């Protein structure tokens, strides 16, 4: 007999089949960059394959490089897998290019003329989605230029929306400033601040797991949960991103955005309905309840470290400081671990431990809900501290699933307990479609569903939580930065953060 469950066990999905998005033109600023080629164009091909793009659809790439439209298309085609050939043929006919400096009003005049022409050919469709895949310093200038050119004014029932990539600010004041600048000329409902973690199926599944089941929610609180661990571990080092990374660091790059998405989805209250504002309001409430890190806590409860040389798998990795475009005496962190407390009725007293880093032993993203131990053991030969933990692992990547771990009797005449696991793995039940993770996000922006995007207050609340750590680090001596060897589980200081509380991280290699 197979040990695997028969797949699929699920009943027929009863959701309404998704409809193609309304006719529109997608304008990508920064179109000659990596993001467009590696993720956006493949996502559009995948959306086309799923029949979710409208027939009356166009893409206009805008970038500095002077090039022919045909060359632009050729460059985009190069990155595509063979199976996308047919979808690309459909898309390529709809791809255009406008060259120009993004701070030059003339670029926007040319863009406006091109949009007019395409709009006229498309008939009634004058909906426009602007995607800012540019360096962060250009977000506000591009939005202001678009507004000055009259390109974000909604009229005759047509919409204008703007997708803004990360990083949205580099600290609380800069994020507030950016919000102020763009909201001078756009309504909040026109702004789609992206966090690609929300495009991941397994991240979205946290909400379904919690709110489509009666089983877990009664346990999901301080009465039953001992603590929560959130991990986003990467094996890659900084690679060719030294210039960006050295002035950013792991805290800014990962925590207020990706890790806080996982935190808020795991910790939020049930929203009143599955609607963008209801969900985003619950998420911001979690961040508002995070116990503010005082100056001392910001150093004690937030650990940072940088990787030295080492071996990850069978790859030798140079020390971070020897990476291209990184200062040889850089004090930028490549790892961060933090302990946060959430001051509300559900979570008071339950620590949330978060960690993320580069060049670690394993690639693994997960949320672990560790339940309280049995209060007392009746099994004389198994001291309570030797019982396997009762925990639930929400595996985000590379493994995708949910695993529940508990104790069972080891067969034999004596009563011995052993840890066992009940597993749900996505691939046992659902067919994986090729996906970049951006498909849902682009499609949602086209249909006007902002649920998976960050509202201004979500962004600011996230920065507000980490700002004390940024301030404390700015004051601290550079020598205070611990090191960890590439390929390890992270710095000893991060272990101490949990050991202090009588706990330990779930090993990255699993257990
Ligand atoms: C990006 C960060 O936002 O997310 C990168 O800038 C990081 O540094 C990446 O590697 C992680 O994303 P994923 O989807 O690979 O987990």
Coordinates of C-alpha atoms and ligand atoms in Angstrom, one line a residue:
X1 CA 0.0 0.0 0.0
X2 CA 1.3 3.5 -0.8
X3 CA 2.2 5.6 2.2
X4 CA 1.1 8.7 0.3
X5 CA -2.5 9.9 0.5
X6 CA -4.5 9.5 -2.7
X7 CA -4.2 12.7 -4.5
X8 CA -6.2 14.9 -5.0
X9 CA -8.3 14.5 -1.9
X10 CA -9.9 17.9 -2.2
X11 CA -13.4 18.4 -3.4
X12 CA -13.9 20.4 -6.6
X13 CA -12.9 24.0 -6.1
X14 CA -16.0 26.0 -5.9
X15 CA -14.6 29.5 -6.6
X16 CA -15.7 31.4 -9.6
X17 CA -13.4 30.8 -12.5
X18 CA -11.1 33.8 -12.9
X19 CA -12.1 36.0 -15.8
X20 CA -9.7 37.8 -18.1
X21 CA -8.6 41.2 -16.8
X22 CA -10.3 44.2 -18.5
X23 CA -8.6 45.8 -21.6
X24 CA -5.6 47.8 -20.5
X25 CA -2.1 48.9 -21.2
X26 CA 0.8 48.1 -18.9
X27 CA 3.6 50.6 -18.9
X28 CA 6.8 49.3 -17.3
X29 CA 9.4 51.9 -16.2
X30 CA 12.8 50.5 -15.9
X31 CA 12.0 48.0 -18.7
X32 CA 15.6 47.2 -19.6
X33 CA 16.2 45.8 -16.1
X34 CA 16.4 42.4 -14.7
X35 CA 13.0 42.4 -13.1
X36 CA 11.2 42.9 -16.4
X37 CA 13.1 40.2 -18.3
X38 CA 13.3 37.6 -15.5
X39 CA 9.9 38.0 -13.8
X40 CA 7.4 40.4 -15.4
X41 CA 7.5 39.2 -19.0
X42 CA 7.5 35.5 -18.0
X43 CA 4.5 36.3 -15.7
X44 CA 2.6 37.9 -18.6
X45 CA 3.3 34.8 -20.7
X46 CA 1.9 32.6 -17.8
X47 CA -1.1 34.9 -17.5
X48 CA -1.7 34.6 -21.2
X49 CA -1.5 30.8 -21.0
X50 CA -4.1 30.9 -18.2
X51 CA -6.3 33.1 -20.5
X52 CA -6.2 35.9 -17.9
X53 CA -5.0 38.7 -20.2
X54 CA -7.5 40.6 -22.2
X55 CA -7.3 40.5 -26.0
X56 CA -7.0 44.3 -26.0
X57 CA -3.8 44.4 -24.2
X58 CA -0.5 46.2 -24.7
X59 CA 2.8 46.6 -22.9
X60 CA 5.0 49.7 -23.2
X61 CA 8.5 49.4 -21.9
X62 CA 10.2 52.7 -20.9
X63 CA 13.9 52.9 -20.2
X64 CA 16.9 55.1 -20.9
X65 CA 18.6 52.9 -23.5
X66 CA 18.1 54.1 -27.1
X67 CA 17.1 50.9 -29.0
X68 CA 14.7 49.7 -31.6
X69 CA 11.5 48.1 -30.6
X70 CA 12.6 44.9 -32.3
X71 CA 15.7 44.8 -30.2
X72 CA 13.8 45.3 -27.0
X73 CA 11.5 42.4 -27.9
X74 CA 14.5 40.2 -28.8
X75 CA 16.1 40.9 -25.5
X76 CA 12.9 40.0 -23.7
X77 CA 12.5 36.8 -25.7
X78 CA 16.0 35.6 -24.8
X79 CA 15.1 34.9 -21.2
X80 CA 12.0 32.9 -21.9
X81 CA 11.7 29.1 -21.5
X82 CA 10.7 27.1 -24.6
X83 CA 7.2 26.3 -23.4
X84 CA 6.4 30.0 -23.4
X85 CA 7.0 30.3 -27.2
X86 CA 3.3 30.4 -28.2
X87 CA 2.3 32.9 -25.5
X88 CA 5.3 35.1 -26.3
X89 CA 4.2 35.2 -30.0
X90 CA 0.9 36.6 -28.8
X91 CA 2.5 39.0 -26.4
X92 CA 5.3 40.2 -28.6
X93 CA 2.8 41.7 -31.1
X94 CA 1.6 43.9 -28.2
X95 CA 5.0 44.9 -26.9
X96 CA 6.2 48.5 -27.5
X97 CA 9.2 50.6 -26.4
X98 CA 9.7 54.2 -25.5
X99 CA 13.3 55.4 -24.9
X100 CA 14.0 58.4 -22.6
X101 CA 15.3 59.7 -19.3
X102 CA 12.8 59.1 -16.6
X103 CA 13.3 62.6 -15.2
X104 CA 12.8 64.3 -18.6
X105 CA 9.3 65.7 -19.3
X106 CA 9.8 65.0 -23.0
X107 CA 9.8 61.2 -22.2
X108 CA 6.3 61.5 -20.8
X109 CA 5.1 63.5 -23.8
X110 CA 6.3 60.7 -26.0
X111 CA 4.8 58.1 -23.8
X112 CA 1.5 60.0 -23.8
X113 CA 1.4 60.1 -27.6
X114 CA 2.2 56.4 -27.7
X115 CA -0.6 55.6 -25.2
X116 CA -3.0 57.7 -27.3
X117 CA -2.1 55.8 -30.4
X118 CA -2.4 52.4 -28.7
X119 CA -5.6 53.4 -27.0
X120 CA -7.1 54.5 -30.3
X121 CA -6.3 51.1 -31.8
X122 CA -7.7 49.3 -28.7
X123 CA -11.0 51.2 -29.0
X124 CA -12.6 52.0 -25.7
X125 CA -9.9 50.6 -23.5
X126 CA -8.0 53.5 -21.9
X127 CA -7.1 51.7 -18.6
X128 CA -3.5 52.1 -17.7
X129 CA -1.3 50.3 -15.2
X130 CA 2.1 51.9 -14.6
X131 CA 4.7 49.5 -13.1
X132 CA 7.7 51.2 -11.4
X133 CA 10.4 48.7 -11.8
X134 CA 13.0 51.4 -11.3
X135 CA 15.6 52.1 -8.6
X136 CA 13.8 53.4 -5.5
X137 CA 15.1 56.9 -5.9
X138 CA 13.0 57.3 -9.0
X139 CA 9.6 56.2 -7.5
X140 CA 8.5 59.7 -6.5
X141 CA 10.0 61.5 -9.5
X142 CA 8.3 59.2 -12.0
X143 CA 4.9 59.4 -10.2
X144 CA 5.2 63.2 -10.2
X145 CA 6.1 63.4 -13.8
X146 CA 3.3 61.0 -14.8
X147 CA 0.9 63.3 -12.9
X148 CA 2.3 66.5 -14.5
X149 CA 1.8 64.9 -17.9
X150 CA -1.9 64.2 -17.0
X151 CA -1.3 60.5 -17.2
X152 CA -2.8 59.4 -13.9
X153 CA -6.0 61.4 -14.2
X154 CA -8.9 59.0 -14.3
X155 CA -11.7 60.0 -16.7
X156 CA -14.5 58.5 -18.7
X157 CA -14.6 55.5 -16.4
X158 CA -11.1 54.4 -17.2
X159 CA -8.7 53.6 -14.4
X160 CA -5.1 54.6 -13.8
X161 CA -3.1 52.5 -11.3
X162 CA 0.6 52.5 -10.2
X163 CA 2.5 49.5 -9.0
X164 CA 5.5 50.4 -6.9
X165 CA 8.3 48.0 -6.2
X166 CA 10.3 47.6 -3.1
X167 CA 12.2 49.0 -1.2
X168 CA 9.5 51.5 -0.3
X169 CA 11.7 53.9 1.7
X170 CA 14.8 53.0 3.7
X171 CA 13.5 54.0 7.1
X172 CA 10.3 55.4 8.7
X173 CA 10.9 59.1 7.8
X174 CA 11.8 58.2 4.1
X175 CA 8.8 55.9 3.8
X176 CA 6.5 58.6 5.2
X177 CA 8.0 61.2 2.8
X178 CA 7.5 58.9 -0.2
X179 CA 3.9 58.2 0.8
X180 CA 3.3 61.9 1.2
X181 CA 4.8 62.7 -2.2
X182 CA 2.9 60.1 -4.2
X183 CA -0.4 60.7 -2.4
X184 CA -0.2 64.3 -3.4
X185 CA -1.1 63.2 -6.9
X186 CA -2.6 59.8 -6.5
X187 CA -5.5 58.4 -4.5
X188 CA -4.5 55.6 -2.1
X189 CA -6.8 53.3 -4.2
X190 CA -4.6 53.9 -7.2
X191 CA -1.4 52.8 -5.5
X192 CA -0.3 49.1 -5.4
X193 CA 2.8 48.7 -3.3
X194 CA 4.3 45.4 -4.1
X195 CA 5.7 42.8 -1.7
X196 CA 6.4 39.7 -3.8
X197 CA 6.0 37.4 -0.7
X198 CA 2.3 38.0 -1.0
X199 CA 2.4 36.5 -4.5
X200 CA 3.5 33.2 -3.1
X201 CA 0.8 30.6 -2.9
X202 CA 2.1 29.3 0.4
X203 CA 2.0 32.7 2.0
X204 CA -1.5 33.3 0.8
X205 CA -2.4 29.9 2.2
X206 CA -1.7 31.0 5.8
X207 CA -4.9 32.9 5.6
X208 CA -6.9 30.0 4.2
X209 CA -5.4 27.6 6.7
X210 CA -6.4 29.8 9.6
X211 CA -9.7 31.1 8.4
X212 CA -11.2 28.3 6.3
X213 CA -10.7 25.7 9.1
X214 CA -12.4 25.4 12.4
X215 CA -9.6 23.1 13.7
X216 CA -6.7 25.4 14.2
X217 CA -8.0 28.8 15.3
X218 CA -9.1 27.7 18.8
X219 CA -5.4 26.8 19.5
X220 CA -4.0 29.9 17.8
X221 CA -3.5 32.0 20.9
X222 CA -1.5 32.5 24.1
X223 CA -3.4 29.7 25.9
X224 CA -1.9 27.1 23.6
X225 CA 1.1 28.6 21.7
X226 CA 4.4 28.7 23.5
X227 CA 6.1 30.8 20.8
X228 CA 6.4 31.3 17.1
X229 CA 9.5 31.2 14.9
X230 CA 9.6 32.8 11.5
X231 CA 12.6 32.0 9.3
X232 CA 13.6 33.1 5.8
X233 CA 17.0 31.5 5.2
X234 CA 18.9 31.9 2.0
X235 CA 22.0 30.0 0.7
X236 CA 23.0 32.7 -1.8
X237 CA 25.4 35.3 -0.7
X238 CA 25.2 38.9 -1.9
X239 CA 26.4 37.9 -5.4
X240 CA 26.4 40.8 -7.8
X241 CA 24.1 43.0 -5.7
X242 CA 26.9 44.5 -3.5
X243 CA 26.2 48.1 -4.4
X244 CA 22.6 47.9 -3.4
X245 CA 23.1 45.5 -0.5
X246 CA 25.9 47.3 1.2
X247 CA 23.9 50.4 1.7
X248 CA 20.8 48.4 2.6
X249 CA 21.5 45.4 4.8
X250 CA 19.3 42.5 5.7
X251 CA 17.1 44.3 8.2
X252 CA 15.9 46.9 5.6
X253 CA 15.9 44.4 2.7
X254 CA 13.8 41.7 4.3
X255 CA 12.2 42.5 7.7
X256 CA 9.7 45.3 7.4
X257 CA 8.4 43.8 4.2
X258 CA 8.7 40.0 3.7
X259 CA 9.1 38.9 7.3
X260 CA 6.4 41.1 8.5
X261 CA 4.0 39.7 5.9
X262 CA 4.5 36.3 7.4
X263 CA 4.2 37.8 10.9
X264 CA 1.0 39.7 10.3
X265 CA -0.7 36.8 8.4
X266 CA 0.2 34.4 11.3
X267 CA -0.8 36.8 14.1
X268 CA -3.7 38.8 12.8
X269 CA -7.3 38.6 13.9
X270 CA -9.9 37.2 11.5
X271 CA -10.9 40.0 9.2
X272 CA -14.6 40.9 9.0
X273 CA -14.5 39.8 5.3
X274 CA -12.0 38.8 2.6
X275 CA -11.6 42.3 1.3
X276 CA -8.5 44.4 0.8
X277 CA -9.3 47.0 3.4
X278 CA -10.6 44.6 6.0
X279 CA -7.5 42.3 5.7
X280 CA -5.0 45.2 5.6
X281 CA -6.6 46.8 8.6
X282 CA -6.1 43.6 10.6
X283 CA -2.5 43.3 9.5
X284 CA -1.7 46.9 10.5
X285 CA -3.2 46.3 13.9
X286 CA -0.7 43.5 14.5
X287 CA 2.2 45.8 13.8
X288 CA 0.7 48.6 15.9
X289 CA 0.6 46.1 18.8
X290 CA 4.2 45.1 18.6
X291 CA 5.8 46.1 21.9
X292 CA 8.0 49.1 20.9
X293 CA 11.7 48.2 21.1
X294 CA 13.3 50.6 23.7
X295 CA 16.9 51.7 23.0
X296 CA 18.2 48.8 25.2
X297 CA 15.9 46.1 23.7
X298 CA 16.8 47.2 20.2
X299 CA 20.3 46.0 20.9
X300 CA 19.4 43.1 23.2
X301 CA 16.5 41.6 21.2
X302 CA 17.8 42.3 17.7
X303 CA 20.9 40.4 16.6
X304 CA 22.8 41.3 13.5
X305 CA 25.8 39.6 11.9
X306 CA 27.7 39.3 8.7
X307 CA 29.0 36.2 6.9
X308 CA 32.6 35.4 6.6
X309 CA 34.0 32.9 4.1
X310 CA 32.7 29.3 4.2
X311 CA 31.2 26.5 2.2
X312 CA 27.5 26.3 1.3
X313 CA 26.6 22.9 -0.1
X314 CA 29.6 22.3 -2.4
X315 CA 30.1 26.0 -3.1
X316 CA 32.9 28.0 -1.5
X317 CA 31.6 31.5 -0.7
X318 CA 33.9 34.5 -0.2
X319 CA 33.5 36.6 2.9
X320 CA 30.8 39.3 2.4
X321 CA 33.5 42.0 2.7
X322 CA 35.3 40.6 -0.2
X323 CA 32.3 40.6 -2.5
X324 CA 32.2 43.0 -5.5
X325 CA 31.1 46.5 -4.7
X326 CA 31.2 45.9 -0.9
X327 CA 33.4 48.1 1.3
X328 CA 36.3 46.0 2.6
X329 CA 35.5 47.2 6.2
X330 CA 31.7 47.1 5.7
X331 CA 29.6 47.0 8.8
X332 CA 26.5 46.0 6.9
X333 CA 24.6 43.0 8.3
X334 CA 23.7 40.0 6.2
X335 CA 21.8 38.3 9.0
X336 CA 19.3 39.5 11.5
X337 CA 17.3 37.8 14.2
X338 CA 14.8 39.5 16.4
X339 CA 12.4 38.8 19.3
X340 CA 9.2 40.7 19.2
X341 CA 6.3 40.7 21.6
X342 CA 2.7 41.5 20.5
X343 CA 0.8 43.3 23.2
X344 CA -2.8 42.2 22.6
X345 CA -5.2 39.8 24.1
X346 CA -4.4 36.9 21.7
X347 CA -0.6 37.1 22.0
X348 CA 0.4 38.7 25.3
X349 CA 3.5 36.9 26.6
X350 CA 4.1 34.8 23.4
X351 CA 7.5 35.6 21.8
X352 CA 7.8 35.8 18.1
X353 CA 11.3 35.0 17.0
X354 CA 12.2 36.1 13.4
X355 CA 15.4 35.4 11.6
X356 CA 16.7 35.9 8.1
X357 CA 20.1 35.8 6.4
X358 CA 22.2 35.2 3.4
X359 CA 24.8 32.4 2.9
X360 CA 23.2 30.1 5.4
X361 CA 23.3 26.3 5.6
X362 CA 19.9 25.8 3.9
X363 CA 17.3 27.7 1.8
X364 CA 14.2 27.5 3.9
X365 CA 11.3 29.8 4.6
X366 CA 8.8 28.8 7.2
X367 CA 6.5 29.8 10.1
X368 CA 6.6 27.4 13.0
X369 CA 3.9 27.6 15.6
X370 CA 5.3 25.8 18.7
X371 CA 2.5 24.7 21.0
X372 CA 2.9 24.4 24.7
X373 CA 4.2 21.1 26.1
X374 CA 1.9 18.7 27.8
X375 CA 1.7 20.0 31.4
X376 CA 2.8 16.8 33.0
X377 CA 4.0 13.4 31.8
X378 CA 2.6 10.2 33.1
X379 CA 5.2 8.2 31.2
X380 CA 7.9 7.5 33.8
X381 CA 10.7 6.8 31.3
X382 CA 10.2 9.9 29.3
X383 CA 10.9 13.1 31.1
X384 CA 8.7 15.9 29.9
X385 CA 11.6 17.8 28.4
X386 CA 12.4 14.8 26.2
X387 CA 9.0 14.8 24.6
X388 CA 9.1 16.0 21.0
X389 CA 7.7 19.4 20.6
X390 CA 4.2 19.8 19.4
X391 CA 4.5 22.2 16.5
X392 CA 3.0 23.1 13.3
X393 CA 5.3 24.1 10.4
X394 CA 3.9 26.2 7.7
X395 CA 6.5 25.5 5.0
X396 CA 6.8 28.3 2.5
X397 CA 9.8 27.4 0.3
X398 CA 11.4 25.4 -1.1
X399 CA 9.2 22.7 0.4
X400 CA 5.6 23.8 0.4
X401 CA 3.2 22.4 2.9
X402 CA 2.0 22.1 6.4
X403 CA 3.3 19.6 8.9
X404 CA 2.0 18.9 12.3
X405 CA 4.4 17.2 14.7
X406 CA 3.5 15.3 17.9
X407 CA 4.3 12.3 20.0
X408 CA 3.3 8.7 19.4
X409 CA 4.1 5.4 21.1
X410 CA 7.1 3.6 19.7
X411 CA 5.9 0.0 19.2
X412 CA 7.2 -2.4 21.8
X413 CA 6.5 -3.8 25.2
X414 CA 7.6 -0.6 27.0
X415 CA 6.0 2.8 26.7
X416 CA 8.4 4.9 24.8
X417 CA 7.4 8.0 22.9
X418 CA 8.8 9.3 19.7
X419 CA 8.1 12.4 17.6
X420 CA 6.0 11.8 14.4
X421 CA 4.8 14.0 11.7
X422 CA 1.5 14.4 9.8
X423 CA 2.3 16.1 6.5
X424 CA 0.4 17.9 3.8
X425 CA 2.6 18.6 0.8
X426 CA 1.3 20.9 -1.9
X427 CA 2.5 18.7 -4.7
X428 CA 0.6 15.7 -3.5
X429 CA -2.7 17.5 -4.0
X430 CA -2.2 20.3 -6.5
X431 CA -0.6 20.5 -9.9
X432 CA 2.2 23.0 -9.9
X433 CA 1.9 25.5 -12.8
X434 CA 5.0 27.4 -13.9
X435 CA 4.9 30.6 -11.9
X436 CA 7.2 33.5 -11.0
X437 CA 5.0 34.6 -8.1
X438 CA 4.2 37.8 -9.9
X439 CA 1.2 36.5 -11.9
X440 CA -1.4 37.0 -9.2
X441 CA 0.0 40.4 -8.3
X442 CA -0.1 41.7 -11.8
X443 CA -3.6 40.2 -12.5
X444 CA -4.9 41.6 -9.2
X445 CA -3.7 45.1 -10.0
X446 CA -5.5 44.8 -13.4
X447 CA -8.7 43.8 -11.8
X448 CA -8.4 46.4 -9.0
X449 CA -8.0 44.0 -6.0
X450 CA -5.5 45.5 -3.6
X451 CA -5.7 42.7 -1.0
X452 CA -2.2 41.5 -1.7
X453 CA -0.6 44.9 -1.8
X454 CA 0.6 47.1 1.0
X455 CA -1.4 50.1 2.1
X456 CA 0.5 53.3 3.2
X457 CA -0.2 52.6 6.8
X458 CA 1.0 48.9 6.6
X459 CA 4.3 50.1 5.2
X460 CA 4.8 52.8 7.8
X461 CA 3.8 50.5 10.6
X462 CA 6.5 48.0 9.5
X463 CA 9.2 50.6 9.4
X464 CA 8.0 51.9 12.8
X465 CA 8.7 48.6 14.4
X466 CA 12.3 48.3 13.1
X467 CA 13.2 52.0 13.4
X468 CA 14.5 51.7 17.0
X469 CA 17.0 49.0 15.8
X470 CA 18.1 51.2 12.9
X471 CA 18.7 54.1 15.3
X472 CA 20.5 51.9 17.9
X473 CA 22.8 50.5 15.2
X474 CA 23.6 53.9 13.9
X475 CA 24.8 54.8 17.4
X476 CA 26.6 51.5 18.1
X477 CA 30.3 50.9 17.6
X478 CA 31.2 49.1 14.4
X479 CA 33.1 46.5 16.3
X480 CA 29.8 45.2 17.7
X481 CA 29.0 43.2 14.5
X482 CA 29.3 39.4 15.0
X483 CA 30.4 37.1 12.2
X484 CA 29.1 33.7 11.1
X485 CA 30.8 31.4 8.6
X486 CA 29.0 31.1 5.3
X487 CA 27.2 27.7 5.2
X488 CA 26.4 27.8 9.0
X489 CA 23.1 28.1 10.8
X490 CA 23.9 31.7 11.7
X491 CA 25.7 33.5 14.5
X492 CA 25.9 32.1 18.1
X493 CA 24.3 35.4 19.3
X494 CA 21.1 34.4 17.5
X495 CA 21.1 31.1 19.4
X496 CA 21.6 32.9 22.6
X497 CA 18.5 35.1 21.9
X498 CA 16.4 31.9 22.3
X499 CA 18.5 30.1 24.9
X500 CA 18.0 33.1 27.2
X501 CA 14.3 32.1 27.1
X502 CA 15.0 28.4 27.4
X503 CA 14.2 27.8 23.7
X504 CA 16.1 26.9 20.5
X505 CA 15.7 27.5 16.8
X506 CA 14.4 24.7 14.7
X507 CA 17.6 23.6 12.9
X508 CA 17.7 24.8 9.3
X509 CA 18.5 21.2 8.3
X510 CA 15.3 20.0 9.9
X511 CA 15.0 17.5 12.7
Ligands
LIG1 C1 14.2 40.4 -2.2 C2 15.4 40.8 -1.5 O1 13.1 41.3 -2.0 O2 13.8 39.1 -1.8 C3 16.5 39.7 -1.8 O3 15.8 42.0 -2.0 C4 16.1 38.4 -1.4 O4 17.7 40.1 -1.1 C5 14.7 38.1 -2.0 O5 17.0 37.4 -1.8 C6 14.1 36.8 -1.4 O6 13.0 36.4 -2.2 P1 12.7 34.9 -2.4 O7 11.4 34.9 -3.2 O8 13.8 34.3 -3.2 O9 12.5 34.3 -1.0

